[in-house]
Coordinates of N, CA, C and O in Angstrom, one line a residue:
M195 N 0.9 -1.2 0.0 CA 0.0 0.0 0.0 C 0.9 1.2 0.0 O 1.8 1.4 0.8
S196 N 0.6 2.1 -0.9 CA 1.4 3.3 -1.0 C 1.1 4.2 0.2 O 0.1 4.2 0.8
L197 N 2.1 5.1 0.5 CA 1.9 6.0 1.6 C 0.7 7.0 1.3 O 0.0 7.4 2.3
A198 N 0.5 7.4 0.1 CA -0.6 8.2 -0.3 C -1.9 7.6 0.0 O -2.8 8.2 0.6
I199 N -2.1 6.3 -0.3 CA -3.3 5.6 -0.1 C -3.5 5.4 1.4 O -4.6 5.5 2.0
Q200 N -2.4 5.1 2.1 CA -2.5 4.9 3.6 C -2.9 6.2 4.2 O -3.8 6.2 5.1
H201 N -2.4 7.3 3.7 CA -2.8 8.6 4.2 C -4.3 8.9 4.0 O -5.0 9.3 4.9
L202 N -4.8 8.6 2.8 CA -6.2 8.8 2.5 C -7.1 7.9 3.4 O -8.1 8.3 3.9
C203 N -6.7 6.6 3.6 CA -7.4 5.7 4.4 C -7.4 6.1 5.9 O -8.4 6.0 6.5
N204 N -6.3 6.6 6.3 CA -6.2 7.1 7.7 C -7.1 8.3 7.9 O -7.7 8.5 8.9
S205 N -7.2 9.1 6.8 CA -8.1 10.3 6.9 C -9.6 9.8 7.1 O -10.3 10.4 7.9
L206 N -9.9 8.7 6.4 CA -11.3 8.2 6.5 C -11.5 7.6 8.0 O -12.5 7.8 8.5
I207 N -10.4 7.0 8.5 CA -10.5 6.4 9.8 C -10.7 7.6 10.8 O -11.6 7.5 11.7
R208 N -9.9 8.6 10.7 CA -10.0 9.7 11.6 C -11.4 10.4 11.6 O -12.0 10.7 12.6
R209 N -11.9 10.6 10.4 CA -13.2 11.2 10.3 C -14.3 10.3 10.9 O -15.2 10.8 11.5
S210 N -14.1 9.0 10.7 CA -15.1 8.1 11.2 C -15.0 8.1 12.7 O -16.0 8.0 13.4
I211 N -13.8 8.1 13.3 CA -13.6 8.2 14.7 C -14.3 9.5 15.3 O -15.0 9.4 16.3
E212 N -14.1 10.6 14.6 CA -14.8 11.8 15.0 C -16.3 11.7 15.0 O -16.9 12.1 16.0
L213 N -16.8 11.2 13.9 CA -18.3 11.0 13.9 C -18.8 10.0 14.9 O -19.8 10.3 15.5
R214 N -18.1 9.0 15.1 CA -18.5 8.0 16.1 C -18.6 8.7 17.5 O -19.5 8.5 18.3
A215 N -17.6 9.5 17.8 CA -17.6 10.2 19.1 C -18.8 11.1 19.2 O -19.4 11.3 20.2
L216 N -19.1 11.8 18.1 CA -20.3 12.7 18.1 C -21.6 11.9 18.2 O -22.5 12.3 19.0
Y217 N -21.7 10.7 17.6 CA -22.9 9.9 17.8 C -23.0 9.5 19.3 O -24.1 9.5 19.8
R218 N -21.9 9.0 19.8 CA -21.9 8.6 21.2 C -22.3 9.8 22.2 O -23.1 9.5 23.1
H219 N -21.8 10.9 21.9 CA -22.1 12.1 22.7 C -23.6 12.4 22.5 O -24.3 12.6 23.5
A220 N -24.0 12.5 21.3 CA -25.4 12.8 21.0 C -26.4 11.8 21.7 O -27.4 12.2 22.2
S221 N -26.0 10.5 21.7 CA -26.8 9.5 22.3 C -27.0 9.7 23.8 O -28.0 9.2 24.4
T222 N -26.1 10.5 24.4 CA -26.3 10.8 25.9 C -27.0 12.1 26.1 O -27.5 12.4 27.2
Q223 N -27.2 12.9 25.0 CA -27.8 14.2 25.1 C -29.2 14.3 24.7 O -30.0 15.2 25.1
V224 N -29.7 13.4 23.8 CA -31.0 13.5 23.3 C -32.0 13.0 24.3 O -31.7 12.2 25.2
G225 N -33.2 13.5 24.2 CA -34.2 13.2 25.2 C -35.0 11.9 24.9 O -35.4 11.2 25.8
E226 N -35.2 11.6 23.6 CA -36.0 10.5 23.2 C -35.2 9.2 23.4 O -34.2 9.0 22.8
P227 N -35.7 8.2 24.2 CA -35.0 7.0 24.5 C -34.8 6.1 23.2 O -33.7 5.6 23.0
G228 N -35.8 6.1 22.3 CA -35.6 5.4 21.1 C -34.5 6.0 20.2 O -33.7 5.2 19.6
L229 N -34.4 7.3 20.2 CA -33.3 8.0 19.5 C -32.0 7.7 20.1 O -31.0 7.5 19.4
R230 N -31.9 7.6 21.4 CA -30.6 7.2 22.1 C -30.1 5.9 21.6 O -29.0 5.7 21.3
T231 N -31.1 5.0 21.5 CA -30.7 3.6 21.0 C -30.2 3.6 19.6 O -29.2 3.0 19.3
V232 N -30.9 4.3 18.7 CA -30.5 4.4 17.3 C -29.1 5.0 17.2 O -28.3 4.5 16.5
L233 N -28.9 6.1 17.9 CA -27.6 6.8 17.8 C -26.5 5.9 18.3 O -25.4 5.8 17.8
G234 N -26.8 5.1 19.4 CA -25.8 4.2 19.9 C -25.5 3.1 18.9 O -24.3 2.7 18.7
E235 N -26.5 2.6 18.2 CA -26.3 1.6 17.2 C -25.5 2.1 16.0 O -24.6 1.4 15.4
E236 N -25.7 3.4 15.6 CA -24.9 4.0 14.5 C -23.5 4.1 14.9 O -22.6 3.9 14.1
A237 N -23.2 4.5 16.2 CA -21.8 4.5 16.7 C -21.2 3.1 16.6 O -20.0 3.0 16.2
Q238 N -21.9 2.1 16.9 CA -21.4 0.7 16.8 C -21.1 0.4 15.4 O -20.1 -0.3 15.1
S239 N -21.9 0.8 14.5 CA -21.7 0.5 13.1 C -20.4 1.2 12.6 O -19.6 0.6 11.9
L240 N -20.2 2.4 13.0 CA -19.0 3.1 12.7 C -17.8 2.4 13.3 O -16.7 2.4 12.7
S241 N -17.9 1.9 14.5 CA -16.8 1.1 15.1 C -16.4 0.0 14.2 O -15.2 -0.3 14.1
L242 N -17.4 -0.7 13.6 CA -17.1 -1.8 12.7 C -16.3 -1.3 11.5 O -15.4 -2.0 11.0
V243 N -16.8 -0.2 10.9 CA -16.1 0.4 9.8 C -14.6 0.7 10.1 O -13.7 0.4 9.4
I244 N -14.5 1.4 11.2 CA -13.1 1.8 11.7 C -12.2 0.5 11.9 O -11.1 0.5 11.4
A245 N -12.7 -0.5 12.6 CA -11.9 -1.7 12.8 C -11.5 -2.4 11.5 O -10.4 -2.8 11.4
A246 N -12.5 -2.4 10.6 CA -12.2 -3.1 9.3 C -11.1 -2.3 8.5 O -10.1 -2.9 8.0
L247 N -11.2 -1.0 8.5 CA -10.2 -0.2 7.8 C -8.8 -0.3 8.5 O -7.8 -0.4 7.8
Q248 N -8.8 -0.3 9.8 CA -7.6 -0.4 10.5 C -6.9 -1.7 10.3 O -5.7 -1.8 10.1
E249 N -7.7 -2.8 10.3 CA -7.1 -4.1 10.0 C -6.6 -4.2 8.6 O -5.5 -4.8 8.4
Q250 N -7.3 -3.6 7.6 CA -6.8 -3.7 6.3 C -5.4 -3.0 6.1 O -4.5 -3.5 5.5
I251 N -5.3 -1.8 6.8 CA -4.0 -1.1 6.8 C -2.9 -2.0 7.4 O -1.8 -2.1 6.9
R252 N -3.3 -2.6 8.6 CA -2.3 -3.4 9.3 C -1.9 -4.6 8.4 O -0.7 -5.0 8.5
S253 N -2.8 -5.2 7.7 CA -2.5 -6.3 6.9 C -1.5 -6.0 5.8 O -0.9 -6.9 5.2
H254 N -1.3 -4.7 5.4 CA -0.4 -4.3 4.5 C 0.8 -3.6 5.1 O 1.5 -2.8 4.6
E255 N 1.0 -4.0 6.4 CA 2.1 -3.5 7.2 C 2.2 -2.0 7.4 O 3.3 -1.4 7.5
G256 N 1.0 -1.4 7.3 CA 0.9 0.0 7.5 C 0.5 0.3 9.0 O 0.3 -0.6 9.8
T257 N 0.5 1.6 9.3 CA 0.1 2.0 10.6 C -1.2 2.8 10.6 O -1.3 3.9 10.0
P258 N -2.3 2.2 11.1 CA -3.6 2.8 11.0 C -3.8 3.9 12.0 O -3.2 3.9 13.1
A259 N -4.6 4.9 11.7 CA -4.9 5.9 12.6 C -5.8 5.3 13.7 O -6.5 4.4 13.5
T260 N -5.6 5.9 14.9 CA -6.3 5.4 16.1 C -7.0 6.6 16.8 O -7.7 6.4 17.8
R261 N -6.8 7.8 16.4 CA -7.3 9.0 17.0 C -7.9 9.9 16.0 O -7.6 9.8 14.8
R262 N -8.7 10.8 16.4 CA -9.2 11.9 15.5 C -8.2 12.9 15.3 O -7.2 13.0 16.0
R263 N -8.5 13.8 14.3 CA -7.6 14.9 14.0 C -7.7 15.9 15.1 O -8.7 16.0 15.8
I264 N -6.7 16.8 15.2 CA -6.7 17.9 16.2 C -7.9 18.8 15.9 O -8.7 19.2 16.8
L265 N -8.1 19.2 14.7 CA -9.2 20.0 14.3 C -10.5 19.3 14.6 O -11.5 19.9 15.1
G266 N -10.6 18.0 14.4 CA -11.8 17.3 14.7 C -12.1 17.3 16.2 O -13.2 17.4 16.6
A267 N -11.0 17.2 17.0 CA -11.2 17.3 18.5 C -11.8 18.7 18.9 O -12.6 18.7 19.7
V268 N -11.3 19.7 18.2 CA -11.8 21.0 18.5 C -13.2 21.2 18.1 O -14.1 21.7 18.9
R269 N -13.5 20.7 16.9 CA -14.9 20.7 16.4 C -15.8 19.9 17.3 O -17.0 20.3 17.6
Y270 N -15.4 18.8 17.8 CA -16.1 17.9 18.7 C -16.5 18.7 20.0 O -17.6 18.7 20.4
R271 N -15.5 19.4 20.5 CA -15.7 20.1 21.8 C -16.7 21.2 21.6 O -17.6 21.4 22.4
F272 N -16.6 21.9 20.4 CA -17.6 22.9 20.1 C -19.0 22.3 20.0 O -20.0 22.8 20.6
D273 N -19.1 21.2 19.2 CA -20.4 20.6 19.0 C -21.0 20.0 20.3 O -22.2 20.1 20.5
A274 N -20.1 19.5 21.1 CA -20.5 18.9 22.4 C -21.0 19.9 23.4 O -21.9 19.6 24.2
L275 N -20.4 21.1 23.3 CA -20.8 22.1 24.3 C -22.1 22.8 24.0 O -22.7 23.4 24.9
M276 N -22.5 22.8 22.7 CA -23.7 23.5 22.3 C -24.9 22.8 22.7 O -25.1 21.6 22.4
P277 N -25.8 23.4 23.5 CA -27.1 22.8 23.8 C -27.9 22.6 22.5 O -28.0 23.5 21.7
R278 N -28.4 21.4 22.3 CA -29.2 21.2 21.1 C -30.5 20.4 21.4 O -30.5 19.6 22.3
S279 N -31.4 20.6 20.6 CA -32.7 19.8 20.7 C -32.4 18.5 20.0 O -31.4 18.3 19.3
D280 N -33.3 17.5 20.1 CA -33.1 16.2 19.4 C -33.1 16.5 17.9 O -32.2 15.9 17.2
D281 N -33.9 17.3 17.4 CA -33.9 17.6 16.0 C -32.6 18.2 15.5 O -32.1 17.9 14.4
A282 N -32.0 19.1 16.3 CA -30.7 19.7 16.0 C -29.6 18.7 15.9 O -28.8 18.7 15.1
W283 N -29.7 17.7 16.9 CA -28.7 16.6 16.9 C -28.8 15.8 15.6 O -27.8 15.5 15.0
I284 N -30.0 15.5 15.2 CA -30.3 14.7 14.0 C -29.8 15.4 12.8 O -29.1 14.8 12.0
R285 N -30.0 16.7 12.7 CA -29.5 17.5 11.5 C -28.0 17.5 11.5 O -27.4 17.3 10.4
L286 N -27.4 17.7 12.6 CA -25.9 17.8 12.7 C -25.3 16.4 12.3 O -24.4 16.4 11.5
L287 N -25.9 15.4 12.8 CA -25.3 14.0 12.5 C -25.6 13.7 11.1 O -24.7 13.1 10.4
A288 N -26.8 14.0 10.6 CA -27.1 13.7 9.1 C -26.1 14.4 8.2 O -25.6 13.9 7.2
R289 N -25.8 15.7 8.5 CA -24.8 16.5 7.7 C -23.4 15.8 7.8 O -22.7 15.7 6.7
N290 N -23.0 15.5 8.9 CA -21.7 14.8 9.1 C -21.6 13.5 8.5 O -20.6 13.1 7.9
E291 N -22.7 12.7 8.6 CA -22.7 11.4 7.9 C -22.7 11.5 6.4 O -21.9 10.8 5.8
Q292 N -23.4 12.5 5.9 CA -23.3 12.7 4.4 C -21.9 13.1 4.0 O -21.4 12.6 3.0
S293 N -21.3 13.9 4.8 CA -19.9 14.3 4.5 C -19.0 13.1 4.5 O -18.1 13.0 3.6
L294 N -19.1 12.3 5.5 CA -18.2 11.1 5.5 C -18.5 10.2 4.3 O -17.5 9.7 3.7
L295 N -19.7 10.0 4.0 CA -20.0 9.1 2.9 C -19.4 9.7 1.6 O -18.8 8.9 0.8
R296 N -19.5 11.0 1.4 CA -18.9 11.6 0.2 C -17.4 11.4 0.2 O -16.8 11.2 -0.9
L297 N -16.8 11.5 1.3 CA -15.4 11.4 1.4 C -15.0 10.0 1.1 O -14.0 9.7 0.3
F298 N -15.7 9.0 1.6 CA -15.4 7.6 1.2 C -15.5 7.4 -0.3 O -14.6 6.8 -0.9
E299 N -16.5 8.0 -0.9 CA -16.7 7.8 -2.4 C -15.6 8.5 -3.2 O -15.1 8.0 -4.2
R300 N -15.1 9.7 -2.7 CA -14.0 10.4 -3.3 C -12.7 9.6 -3.2 O -11.9 9.5 -4.2
V301 N -12.5 9.0 -2.1 CA -11.3 8.2 -1.9 C -11.3 7.0 -2.8 O -10.3 6.6 -3.4
I302 N -12.4 6.3 -2.9 CA -12.6 5.1 -3.8 C -12.3 5.5 -5.2 O -11.6 4.8 -5.9
A303 N -12.8 6.7 -5.6 CA -12.6 7.1 -7.0 C -11.1 7.5 -7.3 O -10.7 7.3 -8.4
R304 N -10.4 7.8 -6.3 CA -9.0 8.2 -6.4 C -8.0 7.0 -6.5 O -6.9 7.1 -6.9
M305 N -8.5 5.8 -6.0 CA -7.7 4.6 -6.0 C -7.5 4.0 -7.3 O -8.5 3.9 -8.1
G306 N -6.3 3.6 -7.6 CA -6.0 2.9 -8.9 C -6.1 1.4 -8.8 O -6.4 0.9 -7.7
A307 N -5.7 0.8 -9.8 CA -5.7 -0.7 -9.9 C -4.7 -1.3 -8.9 O -5.0 -2.4 -8.4
G308 N -3.7 -0.6 -8.5 CA -2.7 -1.1 -7.6 C -3.2 -1.2 -6.2 O -2.6 -1.9 -5.3
E309 N -4.3 -0.6 -5.9 CA -4.9 -0.6 -4.5 C -6.2 -1.4 -4.5 O -7.2 -1.1 -3.8
A310 N -6.3 -2.4 -5.3 CA -7.6 -3.2 -5.5 C -8.1 -3.8 -4.2 O -9.3 -3.7 -3.9
E311 N -7.2 -4.3 -3.3 CA -7.6 -4.9 -2.1 C -8.3 -3.8 -1.2 O -9.3 -4.0 -0.6
M312 N -7.6 -2.7 -1.0 CA -8.1 -1.6 -0.2 C -9.4 -1.0 -0.8 O -10.3 -0.7 0.0
K313 N -9.4 -0.9 -2.1 CA -10.6 -0.4 -2.7 C -11.8 -1.3 -2.5 O -12.9 -0.9 -2.2
A314 N -11.5 -2.6 -2.5 CA -12.6 -3.6 -2.3 C -13.1 -3.5 -0.8 O -14.3 -3.6 -0.6
E315 N -12.2 -3.2 0.1 CA -12.6 -3.1 1.5 C -13.4 -1.8 1.7 O -14.5 -1.9 2.4
L316 N -13.1 -0.8 1.0 CA -13.9 0.4 1.1 C -15.3 0.2 0.5 O -16.3 0.6 1.0
H317 N -15.3 -0.5 -0.6 CA -16.6 -0.9 -1.2 C -17.4 -1.7 -0.3 O -18.7 -1.6 -0.2
R318 N -16.8 -2.6 0.5 CA -17.5 -3.5 1.4 C -18.2 -2.6 2.5 O -19.2 -3.0 3.1
Q319 N -17.5 -1.5 2.9 CA -18.0 -0.6 3.9 C -19.1 0.3 3.5 O -19.9 0.8 4.3
L320 N -19.2 0.5 2.2 CA -20.2 1.5 1.7 C -21.7 1.2 2.0 O -22.4 2.1 2.4
P321 N -22.1 -0.1 1.9 CA -23.5 -0.4 2.3 C -23.8 0.0 3.8 O -24.9 0.5 4.1
R322 N -22.8 -0.2 4.7 CA -23.0 0.1 6.1 C -23.1 1.7 6.2 O -24.0 2.2 6.9
L323 N -22.3 2.4 5.5 CA -22.4 3.9 5.5 C -23.6 4.4 4.9 O -24.2 5.3 5.4
H324 N -24.0 3.8 3.8 CA -25.3 4.2 3.2 C -26.5 3.9 4.1 O -27.4 4.7 4.2
S325 N -26.4 2.8 4.8 CA -27.5 2.5 5.8 C -27.6 3.5 6.9 O -28.7 4.0 7.3
I326 N -26.4 3.9 7.5 CA -26.4 4.9 8.5 C -26.9 6.3 7.9 O -27.7 6.9 8.6
D327 N -26.5 6.6 6.7 CA -26.9 7.8 6.1 C -28.4 7.8 5.9 O -29.1 8.8 6.2
L328 N -28.9 6.7 5.4 CA -30.4 6.6 5.2 C -31.1 6.8 6.5 O -32.2 7.5 6.5
D329 N -30.6 6.1 7.5 CA -31.3 6.2 8.8 C -31.3 7.7 9.3 O -32.4 8.2 9.7
M330 N -30.2 8.4 9.2 CA -30.2 9.8 9.7 C -31.0 10.7 8.8 O -31.7 11.6 9.4
H331 N -31.0 10.5 7.5 CA -31.9 11.3 6.7 C -33.4 11.0 6.9 O -34.2 11.9 6.8
S332 N -33.7 9.8 7.2 CA -35.1 9.4 7.5 C -35.5 10.1 8.8 O -36.6 10.6 8.9
L333 N -34.6 10.1 9.8 CA -34.9 10.8 11.0 C -35.1 12.3 10.8 O -35.9 12.9 11.4
A334 N -34.2 12.8 10.0 CA -34.2 14.3 9.7 C -35.6 14.6 9.0 O -36.2 15.6 9.4
K335 N -35.9 13.8 8.1 CA -37.2 14.0 7.4 C -38.4 13.9 8.3 O -39.3 14.7 8.3
A336 N -38.3 12.9 9.2 CA -39.4 12.7 10.2 C -39.5 13.9 11.1 O -40.6 14.3 11.6
A337 N -38.4 14.5 11.4 CA -38.3 15.7 12.3 C -38.8 16.9 11.5 O -38.8 18.0 12.1
G338 N -39.0 16.8 10.2 CA -39.5 18.0 9.5 C -38.4 18.8 8.8 O -38.6 20.0 8.6
H339 N -37.2 18.2 8.6 CA -36.1 18.9 8.0 C -35.6 18.3 6.7 O -35.2 17.2 6.6

């Protein structure tokens, strides 16, 4: 695996770690018990994506990311400190989920034939990300946004 591809994949991992932290925090902040459960499940799904990508990098003797970006930590602090309604949490998470999904798709598009194994792994994760995205957009739509 080239260093450029490892860097791109580590960017995906870091962004996924950031979003997982936001889902976990939101699940403790929302008032609706059913929504807490859904957000916790979405965080677990992201954990599976993160673990799969980290393992794929390790299998190519690379060093996978294990933490979020510094900027991501700052954004998380800001997002975590802002009081939000359940609807606002849903909108924030839906936007972030959409952003992560687009990033995955851009990284896949940038990969060449030499990265077939990593590209295949990213493709395997897309249905999980699409499912999370669909859940969040369905919740946002139900909330009237």
